[in-house]
Amino acid sequence: MSRNRLTTTAGAPVADNQNSQTAGPQGPVLLQDYQLLEKLAHQNRERIPERVVHANGWGARGTFTVTGDISRYTRADLFQGLGRQTEVIARFSNVAGEQGAADAERDVRGFAVKFYTDEGNWDLVGNNTPVFFVRDPYKFPDFIRSQKRHPRTNRRSNTAQWDFWSLSPESLHQVTILMSDRGLPQTPMNMNGYGSHTFSLWNDQGERFWVKFHFKTRQGHAFFTDEEAKAVIGEDRESYQKALFGAIDAGQFPKWTLYIQVMSQAEAERADFDPFDLTKVWPHGDYPLIEVGELELNRNVDNYFTEIEQLAFSPSNIVPGIGHSPDKMLQARVFAYADAHRYRLGTHYEALPVNAPKAPVAHYHKDGAMNFFGHKTGNPDAFYEPNSFGGPVEDPSVKEPPLPLAGDGDRHDHRLGNDDVSQPRALFELFDTAERERLCANIANAMDGVPDEIVARQLALFDRVHADYGDGVRQALAARGRSARKAAE
Ligand code: NDP
């Protein structure tokens, strides 16, 4: 086999890749050994800042195929025509653990899909849960801090976690999902994905509809108990990577069905809950699932770093026919995600091959670190806009219909009058006896070492959801040798 000649990064051939250049066989090494210097310097620069959240992830490439006609709701090009296919790349992740954290930890999972559409990239960046812990982005950094390492002990803290949750009743719904069976899926294939936020679709007539996106697993839900997960982690800390990569390598391509729920503006005004509140679902009975398509992951990446670590999703990536909504959390993410990537990957992160659209790109951004793509206007004389030199121009035909907004610019108390318990109650009532027991046991496990007053405050919240919920956790705590009486007793 003829092999390529090894070169330096500057392309000069390398004569010896085994031995440093030294003054005699014992050394010392010579500073002029630019090959050695280059090797060492590159190794020092192999790491980039990891994501503050969702650092530990697994992903693959695949295809999205339209199976249901939603053209009455959206003009989005990728949804036009049954059988229409769009190339995608997906990334799943744990939230709290850093890179190298064990995969099979109880945590929410990120579920993000980049659709390389003919009108630009659409990123649906959600989770495996339909809701979230907080509804106001002002709380997000505090929430994440409570999940991360304690500044003094440098260990994750059950106390911080339950302190924050017990002081934030809006977290009840997501806490219940996290502590239930679906809080610890066996593999990324065995979970649903949700856009979580309310988004919008708009059609050629300029009508806007509010929507939720749901990916339902075709592999079935499968979970680990806390005990099982300990054994899995003891055997293999990379169990998700092994399962996803292995399945695709073996030709067993995981699939999900994409559905939407749709709500008109009139329905949104009538709803007895806030449809833009990220701690709430839209009940299926009132807003039925409408089938849209099939997501299939069918190709492993060749290079984890360039294709998964540098893969950058942002809810700011929408395409004509898809829009945002008044959801406060969504709006903050529209800023924060792209900002995070500019910080960790650089200004031109969307020009990296994995992030670059398959659709033509034409913009006037110029210069900046690592600009390797030159002009994106088609003509060096067209470097500002408007210009007379044939540079790209706006296209009013893709103008979004206006958002129906009205308001007073105040800091409204997001907790005032909000019902934080009915939806977690509906979920608790879906669980059979064994699921309830596992839920309560998982909570009791996670309360290990948490001070009594914090446990009591959280139990009072569970009591408000369902009497059996609070009592179930008390029993699970008692089984672990902790007594936690009802406040009224
Ligand atoms: P439905 O009975 O119509 O829907 C229940 C939903 O819950 C289904 O999406 C189902 O997902 C999911 N589900 C079923 N069993 C479990 C479980 N053991 N753990 C977690 N999720 C489960 O009822 P509603 O739409 O009125 O919702 C009732 C409650 O269900 C909500 O308060 C919410 O907590 C939860 N839920 C609702 C969703 C929604 O978008 N409406 C989505 C997910 C959960 P699947 O079909 O994949 O099994």
Coordinates of C-alpha atoms and ligand atoms in Angstrom, one line a residue:
M1 CA 0.0 0.0 0.0
S2 CA 1.5 3.3 -0.9
R3 CA 1.2 5.8 2.0
N4 CA 1.1 9.5 2.1
R5 CA 4.3 11.3 3.1
L6 CA 4.1 12.7 6.6
T7 CA 4.4 16.5 6.8
T8 CA 4.4 19.4 9.2
T9 CA 1.3 21.6 9.4
A10 CA 3.1 23.8 6.9
G11 CA 3.3 20.9 4.5
A12 CA 7.1 20.3 4.8
P13 CA 8.0 16.6 4.6
V14 CA 9.1 15.0 7.9
A15 CA 12.2 12.8 7.8
D16 CA 12.0 11.3 11.3
N17 CA 8.9 11.1 13.4
Q18 CA 10.4 8.9 16.2
N19 CA 13.4 10.9 17.6
S20 CA 13.8 14.4 18.9
Q21 CA 16.8 16.4 17.7
T22 CA 19.3 16.4 20.5
A23 CA 22.9 17.4 21.2
G24 CA 24.2 13.9 21.5
P25 CA 22.2 10.7 22.3
Q26 CA 21.4 11.8 26.0
G27 CA 20.2 15.3 25.1
P28 CA 19.3 18.0 25.8
V29 CA 16.9 18.7 23.0
L30 CA 17.5 21.6 20.7
L31 CA 15.1 24.5 20.6
Q32 CA 15.3 24.4 16.9
D33 CA 13.4 21.1 16.7
Y34 CA 10.3 22.7 15.2
Q35 CA 8.7 19.3 14.6
L36 CA 8.8 18.5 18.4
L37 CA 7.6 22.0 19.2
E38 CA 4.7 21.7 16.8
K39 CA 3.6 18.4 18.2
L40 CA 3.7 19.5 21.8
A41 CA 2.1 22.9 21.0
H42 CA -0.8 21.2 19.2
Q43 CA -1.4 18.7 22.0
N44 CA -1.7 21.6 24.4
R45 CA -4.4 23.1 22.3
E46 CA -6.6 20.0 21.7
R47 CA -9.3 20.9 24.2
I48 CA -11.8 23.7 23.6
P49 CA -14.1 25.0 26.3
E50 CA -16.7 22.4 27.0
R51 CA -20.3 23.3 27.1
V52 CA -21.3 24.6 30.5
V53 CA -24.4 22.4 30.2
H54 CA -24.9 19.4 27.9
A55 CA -21.1 18.8 27.8
N56 CA -21.4 15.0 27.6
G57 CA -23.0 13.9 24.4
W58 CA -23.5 11.3 21.6
G59 CA -24.7 11.9 18.1
A60 CA -25.1 10.6 14.6
R61 CA -26.2 11.7 11.1
G62 CA -29.4 10.7 9.4
T63 CA -32.5 11.6 7.4
F64 CA -35.8 13.2 8.0
T65 CA -38.7 12.1 5.8
V66 CA -42.1 13.8 5.5
T67 CA -45.0 11.4 6.1
G68 CA -47.8 13.8 6.9
D69 CA -48.9 16.9 5.1
I70 CA -48.7 20.1 7.3
S71 CA -48.5 22.5 4.5
R72 CA -51.7 24.2 5.7
Y73 CA -49.8 25.3 8.8
T74 CA -46.4 26.1 7.3
R75 CA -44.6 27.1 4.2
A76 CA -41.4 25.6 5.5
D77 CA -39.7 24.1 2.5
L78 CA -38.6 20.9 4.3
F79 CA -42.2 19.9 5.0
Q80 CA -43.5 20.3 1.4
G81 CA -44.4 17.0 -0.2
L82 CA -44.9 13.5 1.2
G83 CA -41.6 11.5 1.0
R84 CA -39.5 14.7 0.9
Q85 CA -36.1 14.0 2.6
T86 CA -33.8 16.3 4.5
E87 CA -30.3 15.5 5.8
V88 CA -30.0 15.8 9.6
I89 CA -27.5 15.4 12.4
A90 CA -28.6 14.8 15.9
R91 CA -26.9 15.1 19.3
F92 CA -28.1 13.7 22.6
S93 CA -26.6 14.7 25.9
N94 CA -26.7 14.7 29.7
V95 CA -27.2 18.2 31.2
A96 CA -25.2 18.4 34.4
G97 CA -22.2 16.1 34.0
E98 CA -19.0 17.3 32.5
Q99 CA -17.3 15.6 29.6
G100 CA -16.3 12.1 30.7
A101 CA -19.2 11.9 33.1
A102 CA -20.9 8.5 33.2
D103 CA -23.6 8.2 30.5
A104 CA -26.1 6.3 32.5
E105 CA -26.7 9.0 35.2
R106 CA -30.1 10.2 36.2
D107 CA -30.5 13.5 34.4
V108 CA -32.5 15.2 31.7
R109 CA -31.2 14.4 28.2
G110 CA -30.7 16.9 25.5
F111 CA -32.3 15.9 22.2
A112 CA -31.2 18.2 19.4
V113 CA -31.6 17.9 15.6
K114 CA -30.1 20.0 12.9
F115 CA -32.1 19.9 9.7
Y116 CA -29.9 21.0 6.7
T117 CA -32.9 22.4 4.7
D118 CA -32.8 24.0 1.3
E119 CA -33.6 27.3 3.0
G120 CA -31.0 27.2 5.7
N121 CA -30.5 25.2 8.9
W122 CA -33.3 24.6 11.2
D123 CA -32.2 23.5 14.7
L124 CA -34.8 21.9 17.0
V125 CA -32.9 21.9 20.2
G126 CA -34.9 20.3 22.9
N127 CA -34.9 17.7 25.6
N128 CA -36.3 14.2 26.3
T129 CA -38.9 15.9 28.5
P130 CA -41.8 18.1 27.3
V131 CA -41.2 20.7 30.1
F132 CA -38.4 22.3 32.1
F133 CA -37.6 23.2 35.7
V134 CA -38.0 26.9 35.4
R135 CA -40.2 29.2 33.3
D136 CA -38.3 32.4 33.6
P137 CA -34.8 32.6 32.1
Y138 CA -33.7 34.9 34.9
K139 CA -33.7 31.7 37.0
F140 CA -31.7 29.6 34.6
P141 CA -28.1 30.3 35.7
D142 CA -29.2 29.8 39.4
F143 CA -30.8 26.6 38.5
I144 CA -27.8 25.3 36.7
R145 CA -25.5 26.3 39.5
S146 CA -27.6 24.2 41.9
Q147 CA -27.0 21.2 39.7
K148 CA -23.2 21.7 39.3
R149 CA -20.3 21.4 41.6
H150 CA -20.2 23.1 45.0
P151 CA -17.5 25.8 45.0
R152 CA -15.9 24.5 48.2
T153 CA -16.3 20.8 48.0
N154 CA -16.1 20.6 44.2
R155 CA -18.8 17.9 44.4
R156 CA -22.3 17.9 43.2
S157 CA -24.7 18.7 46.0
N158 CA -28.0 17.1 46.8
T159 CA -28.6 19.9 49.2
A160 CA -28.2 22.6 46.6
Q161 CA -30.4 20.7 44.2
W162 CA -33.3 20.2 46.6
D163 CA -32.9 23.7 48.2
F164 CA -33.4 25.3 44.7
W165 CA -36.3 22.9 43.7
S166 CA -38.1 23.2 47.1
L167 CA -38.0 27.0 46.7
S168 CA -39.2 26.8 43.1
P169 CA -42.6 25.1 42.9
E170 CA -42.6 25.5 39.1
S171 CA -40.0 22.7 39.0
L172 CA -42.5 20.1 40.4
H173 CA -43.5 18.8 36.9
Q174 CA -40.0 18.4 35.6
V175 CA -38.7 17.0 38.9
T176 CA -41.4 14.3 38.7
I177 CA -40.4 13.4 35.2
L178 CA -36.7 13.3 36.1
M179 CA -37.3 11.1 39.1
S180 CA -39.6 8.8 37.3
D181 CA -38.6 5.9 35.0
R182 CA -38.1 8.2 32.1
G183 CA -35.5 10.1 34.0
L184 CA -32.9 7.4 33.3
P185 CA -33.4 5.9 29.8
Q186 CA -31.3 2.8 28.9
T187 CA -30.0 4.4 25.7
P188 CA -30.6 7.5 23.7
M189 CA -32.7 5.4 21.4
N190 CA -35.2 4.6 24.1
M191 CA -36.5 8.0 24.8
N192 CA -38.8 10.6 23.2
G193 CA -37.6 14.0 22.2
Y194 CA -39.5 17.2 22.6
G195 CA -39.0 20.7 21.2
S196 CA -40.3 21.5 24.7
H197 CA -40.9 25.2 24.0
T198 CA -43.9 26.5 22.1
F199 CA -42.8 27.5 18.6
S200 CA -44.8 28.7 15.7
L201 CA -45.5 27.8 12.1
W202 CA -46.7 30.2 9.5
N203 CA -48.1 29.6 6.1
D204 CA -48.2 31.3 2.7
Q205 CA -51.3 33.3 3.7
G206 CA -49.4 34.8 6.6
E207 CA -51.4 32.9 9.2
R208 CA -49.4 31.9 12.3
F209 CA -50.1 28.8 14.5
W210 CA -48.5 28.0 17.8
V211 CA -46.9 24.5 17.9
K212 CA -45.2 21.9 20.0
F213 CA -42.9 19.4 18.5
H214 CA -42.7 15.8 19.7
F215 CA -40.3 13.0 18.6
K216 CA -41.7 9.6 19.7
T217 CA -39.3 6.8 19.9
R218 CA -40.0 3.7 17.8
Q219 CA -37.6 1.6 19.8
G220 CA -39.9 1.8 22.9
H221 CA -39.2 3.3 26.2
A222 CA -36.7 1.4 28.3
F223 CA -35.2 2.6 31.6
F224 CA -32.7 1.7 34.3
T225 CA -33.5 1.8 38.0
D226 CA -30.9 3.6 40.1
E227 CA -29.5 0.2 41.2
E228 CA -29.2 -1.1 37.6
A229 CA -27.5 2.1 36.5
K230 CA -24.9 1.7 39.2
A231 CA -24.0 -1.7 37.8
V232 CA -24.0 -0.4 34.2
I233 CA -21.7 2.5 35.2
G234 CA -19.4 0.1 37.0
E235 CA -19.0 -1.9 33.8
D236 CA -19.0 0.9 31.2
R237 CA -19.1 4.7 31.7
E238 CA -19.7 5.2 28.0
S239 CA -22.8 2.9 27.7
Y240 CA -24.8 5.4 25.6
Q241 CA -22.0 6.0 23.1
K242 CA -21.5 2.3 22.8
A243 CA -25.2 1.6 22.3
L244 CA -25.9 4.4 19.8
F245 CA -22.7 3.9 17.8
G246 CA -23.0 0.2 18.0
A247 CA -26.6 0.1 16.8
I248 CA -25.9 2.3 13.8
D249 CA -22.7 0.4 13.0
A250 CA -24.7 -2.8 13.0
G251 CA -27.3 -1.4 10.6
Q252 CA -30.0 -1.1 13.3
F253 CA -31.0 2.5 12.6
P254 CA -33.0 4.1 15.3
K255 CA -36.2 5.9 14.3
W256 CA -38.6 8.5 15.8
T257 CA -41.9 9.8 14.6
L258 CA -42.2 13.5 14.6
Y259 CA -45.6 15.0 15.6
I260 CA -46.8 18.5 16.2
Q261 CA -49.6 19.9 18.3
V262 CA -51.2 23.0 17.0
M263 CA -53.0 25.9 18.8
S264 CA -54.6 28.9 17.1
Q265 CA -54.2 32.4 18.6
A266 CA -57.9 32.3 19.6
E267 CA -57.3 28.9 21.4
A268 CA -54.2 30.4 23.1
E269 CA -56.3 33.3 24.5
R270 CA -59.0 30.9 25.8
A271 CA -56.6 28.2 27.3
D272 CA -56.9 27.8 31.1
F273 CA -53.1 27.6 31.3
D274 CA -50.3 29.7 29.8
P275 CA -49.5 27.9 26.5
F276 CA -46.1 29.7 26.5
D277 CA -45.1 28.5 29.9
L278 CA -42.2 25.9 29.6
T279 CA -43.3 24.1 32.8
K280 CA -46.6 23.1 31.1
V281 CA -47.6 20.6 28.4
W282 CA -50.5 21.0 26.1
P283 CA -52.9 18.1 27.0
H284 CA -53.2 15.7 24.1
G285 CA -56.9 15.4 24.5
D286 CA -57.4 19.1 23.6
Y287 CA -54.4 19.4 21.2
P288 CA -54.0 16.0 19.4
L289 CA -50.8 14.9 17.9
I290 CA -50.5 15.4 14.1
E291 CA -48.0 13.2 12.3
V292 CA -45.3 15.0 10.4
G293 CA -42.4 12.7 9.5
E294 CA -39.8 10.1 10.4
L295 CA -36.4 10.8 11.8
E296 CA -33.9 8.0 11.1
L297 CA -30.3 8.0 12.3
N298 CA -28.3 5.9 9.9
R299 CA -24.7 7.1 9.7
N300 CA -22.0 7.4 12.4
V301 CA -19.7 10.3 12.2
D302 CA -16.0 9.9 11.2
N303 CA -14.6 12.3 13.7
Y304 CA -16.3 12.8 17.0
F305 CA -14.6 16.1 17.7
T306 CA -15.3 17.9 14.4
E307 CA -18.8 16.5 13.9
I308 CA -20.2 16.2 17.4
E309 CA -18.1 18.3 19.8
Q310 CA -18.1 21.2 17.3
L311 CA -21.7 20.6 16.4
A312 CA -23.5 23.8 17.4
F313 CA -27.2 24.0 17.8
S314 CA -29.2 27.2 18.5
P315 CA -33.0 27.8 18.6
S316 CA -32.1 31.0 16.7
N317 CA -31.7 28.8 13.6
I318 CA -35.2 28.9 12.1
V319 CA -36.2 28.9 8.5
P320 CA -39.1 30.6 6.6
G321 CA -42.4 29.0 7.8
I322 CA -41.1 28.3 11.3
G323 CA -41.0 31.0 14.1
H324 CA -40.6 31.6 17.8
S325 CA -43.2 32.4 20.4
P326 CA -43.6 34.6 23.5
D327 CA -42.0 31.8 25.6
K328 CA -39.5 33.7 27.8
M329 CA -37.2 30.7 28.1
L330 CA -37.1 30.3 24.3
Q331 CA -36.2 33.9 23.8
A332 CA -33.3 33.7 26.2
R333 CA -32.0 30.6 24.5
V334 CA -32.2 32.4 21.1
F335 CA -29.5 34.6 22.6
A336 CA -27.6 32.2 24.9
Y337 CA -27.0 29.3 22.5
A338 CA -25.5 31.2 19.7
D339 CA -23.5 33.3 22.2
A340 CA -22.1 30.1 23.8
H341 CA -20.9 28.8 20.4
R342 CA -19.3 32.1 19.5
Y343 CA -17.4 31.9 22.8
R344 CA -16.4 28.2 22.7
L345 CA -15.9 27.7 18.9
G346 CA -15.3 31.2 17.6
T347 CA -17.1 33.9 15.7
H348 CA -17.4 31.9 12.5
Y349 CA -18.5 28.7 14.1
E350 CA -21.3 28.3 11.5
A351 CA -18.8 28.1 8.7
L352 CA -17.3 24.9 10.2
P353 CA -18.3 22.0 7.9
V354 CA -20.7 20.3 10.4
N355 CA -22.5 23.6 11.1
A356 CA -22.4 25.0 7.6
P357 CA -25.7 25.0 5.8
K358 CA -26.1 22.9 2.6
A359 CA -28.1 25.9 1.3
P360 CA -26.2 28.8 -0.2
V361 CA -24.8 31.3 2.3
A362 CA -24.6 35.0 1.3
H363 CA -23.9 37.6 4.0
Y364 CA -21.7 40.7 4.7
H365 CA -20.0 39.6 7.9
K366 CA -16.3 40.0 7.4
D367 CA -12.9 39.4 8.9
G368 CA -12.7 38.1 12.5
A369 CA -10.6 35.2 13.9
M370 CA -10.3 32.2 11.6
N371 CA -12.2 33.6 8.7
F372 CA -11.2 31.0 6.1
F373 CA -14.1 31.4 3.7
G374 CA -13.4 34.8 2.2
H375 CA -16.2 36.7 0.6
K376 CA -19.8 35.5 1.1
T377 CA -21.2 38.2 -1.2
G378 CA -20.1 36.8 -4.6
N379 CA -18.1 40.0 -5.4
P380 CA -15.2 41.7 -3.5
D381 CA -16.6 45.1 -4.4
A382 CA -19.9 44.2 -2.6
F383 CA -18.6 44.4 1.0
Y384 CA -21.4 46.7 2.4
E385 CA -25.1 47.0 1.8
P386 CA -26.9 48.6 -0.1
N387 CA -24.4 48.4 -3.0
S388 CA -24.4 48.7 -6.8
F389 CA -22.1 45.7 -7.3
G390 CA -24.5 42.8 -7.3
G391 CA -24.2 41.8 -3.6
P392 CA -27.0 39.8 -2.0
V393 CA -30.2 41.6 -1.1
E394 CA -33.1 41.0 1.2
D395 CA -36.1 38.9 0.1
P396 CA -39.4 40.4 1.4
S397 CA -41.3 37.2 0.3
V398 CA -40.0 35.4 3.4
K399 CA -41.2 38.1 5.9
E400 CA -42.8 36.5 8.9
P401 CA -46.3 37.6 9.9
P402 CA -46.3 39.9 12.9
L403 CA -46.3 38.5 16.4
P404 CA -49.5 39.4 18.4
L405 CA -47.7 41.1 21.3
A406 CA -49.1 43.6 23.8
G407 CA -47.7 44.6 27.2
D408 CA -46.3 47.0 29.7
G409 CA -42.6 46.2 30.0
D410 CA -42.8 45.3 33.7
R411 CA -41.0 42.5 35.7
H412 CA -44.1 40.4 36.2
D413 CA -44.1 37.8 39.0
H414 CA -44.0 34.6 37.0
R415 CA -45.2 32.6 40.0
L416 CA -48.3 34.7 40.7
G417 CA -51.5 32.7 40.3
N418 CA -49.7 29.9 38.5
D419 CA -50.9 26.3 38.9
D420 CA -47.8 24.3 39.4
V421 CA -49.5 21.1 40.6
S422 CA -52.3 20.0 38.2
Q423 CA -50.0 18.8 35.4
P424 CA -47.6 16.9 37.7
R425 CA -50.7 15.4 39.3
A426 CA -52.0 14.2 35.9
L427 CA -48.6 12.6 35.4
F428 CA -48.5 11.0 38.8
E429 CA -51.9 9.6 38.1
L430 CA -50.6 8.0 34.9
F431 CA -48.1 6.0 37.0
D432 CA -49.0 2.5 38.2
T433 CA -48.2 1.4 41.8
A434 CA -44.7 0.0 40.9
E435 CA -43.8 3.2 39.0
R436 CA -44.9 5.3 41.9
E437 CA -42.8 3.3 44.2
R438 CA -39.7 3.7 42.0
L439 CA -40.4 7.4 41.7
C440 CA -40.5 7.8 45.5
A441 CA -37.5 5.6 46.0
N442 CA -35.5 7.6 43.4
I443 CA -36.4 10.8 45.2
A444 CA -35.5 9.4 48.6
N445 CA -32.1 8.3 47.1
A446 CA -31.5 11.7 45.7
M447 CA -32.3 13.3 49.1
D448 CA -29.4 11.6 50.8
G449 CA -27.6 14.1 53.1
V450 CA -30.2 16.9 52.5
P451 CA -31.1 18.8 55.7
D452 CA -34.5 18.1 57.3
E453 CA -35.9 21.5 56.7
I454 CA -35.3 21.4 53.0
V455 CA -36.8 17.8 52.8
A456 CA -39.8 19.0 54.7
R457 CA -40.3 22.0 52.3
Q458 CA -40.1 19.7 49.3
L459 CA -42.5 17.1 50.9
A460 CA -45.1 19.9 51.4
L461 CA -44.9 20.6 47.6
F462 CA -45.3 16.8 46.8
D463 CA -48.4 16.8 49.2
R464 CA -49.9 19.6 47.1
V465 CA -49.5 17.5 43.9
H466 CA -51.0 14.3 45.4
A467 CA -51.4 13.0 49.0
D468 CA -50.0 9.7 47.8
Y469 CA -46.9 11.4 46.4
G470 CA -45.8 13.1 49.6
D471 CA -46.6 10.0 51.6
G472 CA -44.8 7.7 49.2
V473 CA -41.6 9.8 49.5
R474 CA -42.0 9.7 53.3
Q475 CA -42.3 5.9 53.2
A476 CA -39.3 5.7 50.9
L477 CA -37.3 8.0 53.3
A478 CA -38.4 5.9 56.3
A479 CA -37.2 2.7 54.5
R480 CA -33.8 4.5 54.3
G481 CA -33.9 5.2 58.0
R482 CA -35.0 8.8 57.8
S483 CA -38.2 10.1 59.4
A484 CA -40.0 13.0 57.7
R485 CA -43.4 13.8 59.3
K486 CA -46.1 15.8 57.7
A487 CA -46.0 19.5 58.7
A488 CA -49.5 19.3 60.2
E489 CA -48.8 16.2 62.4
Ligands
NDP1 P1 -52.1 11.7 27.7 O1 -52.5 10.5 28.5 O2 -52.8 12.0 26.4 O3 -50.5 11.7 27.4 C1 -49.7 11.2 28.3 C2 -48.3 11.4 27.8 O4 -47.4 11.0 28.8 C3 -47.9 10.7 26.6 O5 -47.2 11.6 25.7 C4 -47.0 9.6 27.0 O6 -45.9 9.4 26.2 C5 -46.5 10.1 28.3 N1 -46.4 9.1 29.3 C6 -47.0 8.0 29.4 N2 -46.6 7.3 30.5 C7 -45.6 8.0 31.0 C8 -44.7 7.8 32.1 N3 -44.8 6.7 32.8 N4 -43.8 8.7 32.4 C9 -43.7 9.8 31.6 N5 -44.5 10.1 30.6 C10 -45.5 9.2 30.3 O7 -52.3 12.9 28.8 P2 -52.0 14.5 28.7 O8 -51.6 15.0 27.4 O9 -53.3 15.1 29.3 O10 -50.9 14.6 29.7 C11 -50.9 14.1 31.0 C12 -49.6 14.2 31.6 O11 -48.7 13.4 30.8 C13 -49.0 15.6 31.6 O12 -49.3 16.4 32.7 C14 -47.6 15.4 31.4 O13 -47.0 15.3 32.7 C15 -47.4 14.0 30.8 N6 -47.0 14.2 29.4 C16 -47.8 14.9 28.5 C17 -47.3 15.2 27.3 C18 -48.1 16.1 26.4 O14 -47.4 16.7 25.5 N7 -49.4 16.3 26.6 C19 -46.0 14.7 26.8 C20 -45.3 13.8 27.8 C21 -45.8 13.6 29.0 P3 -45.7 8.2 25.2 O15 -46.9 8.3 24.3 O16 -44.5 8.4 24.4 O17 -45.7 6.9 26.0

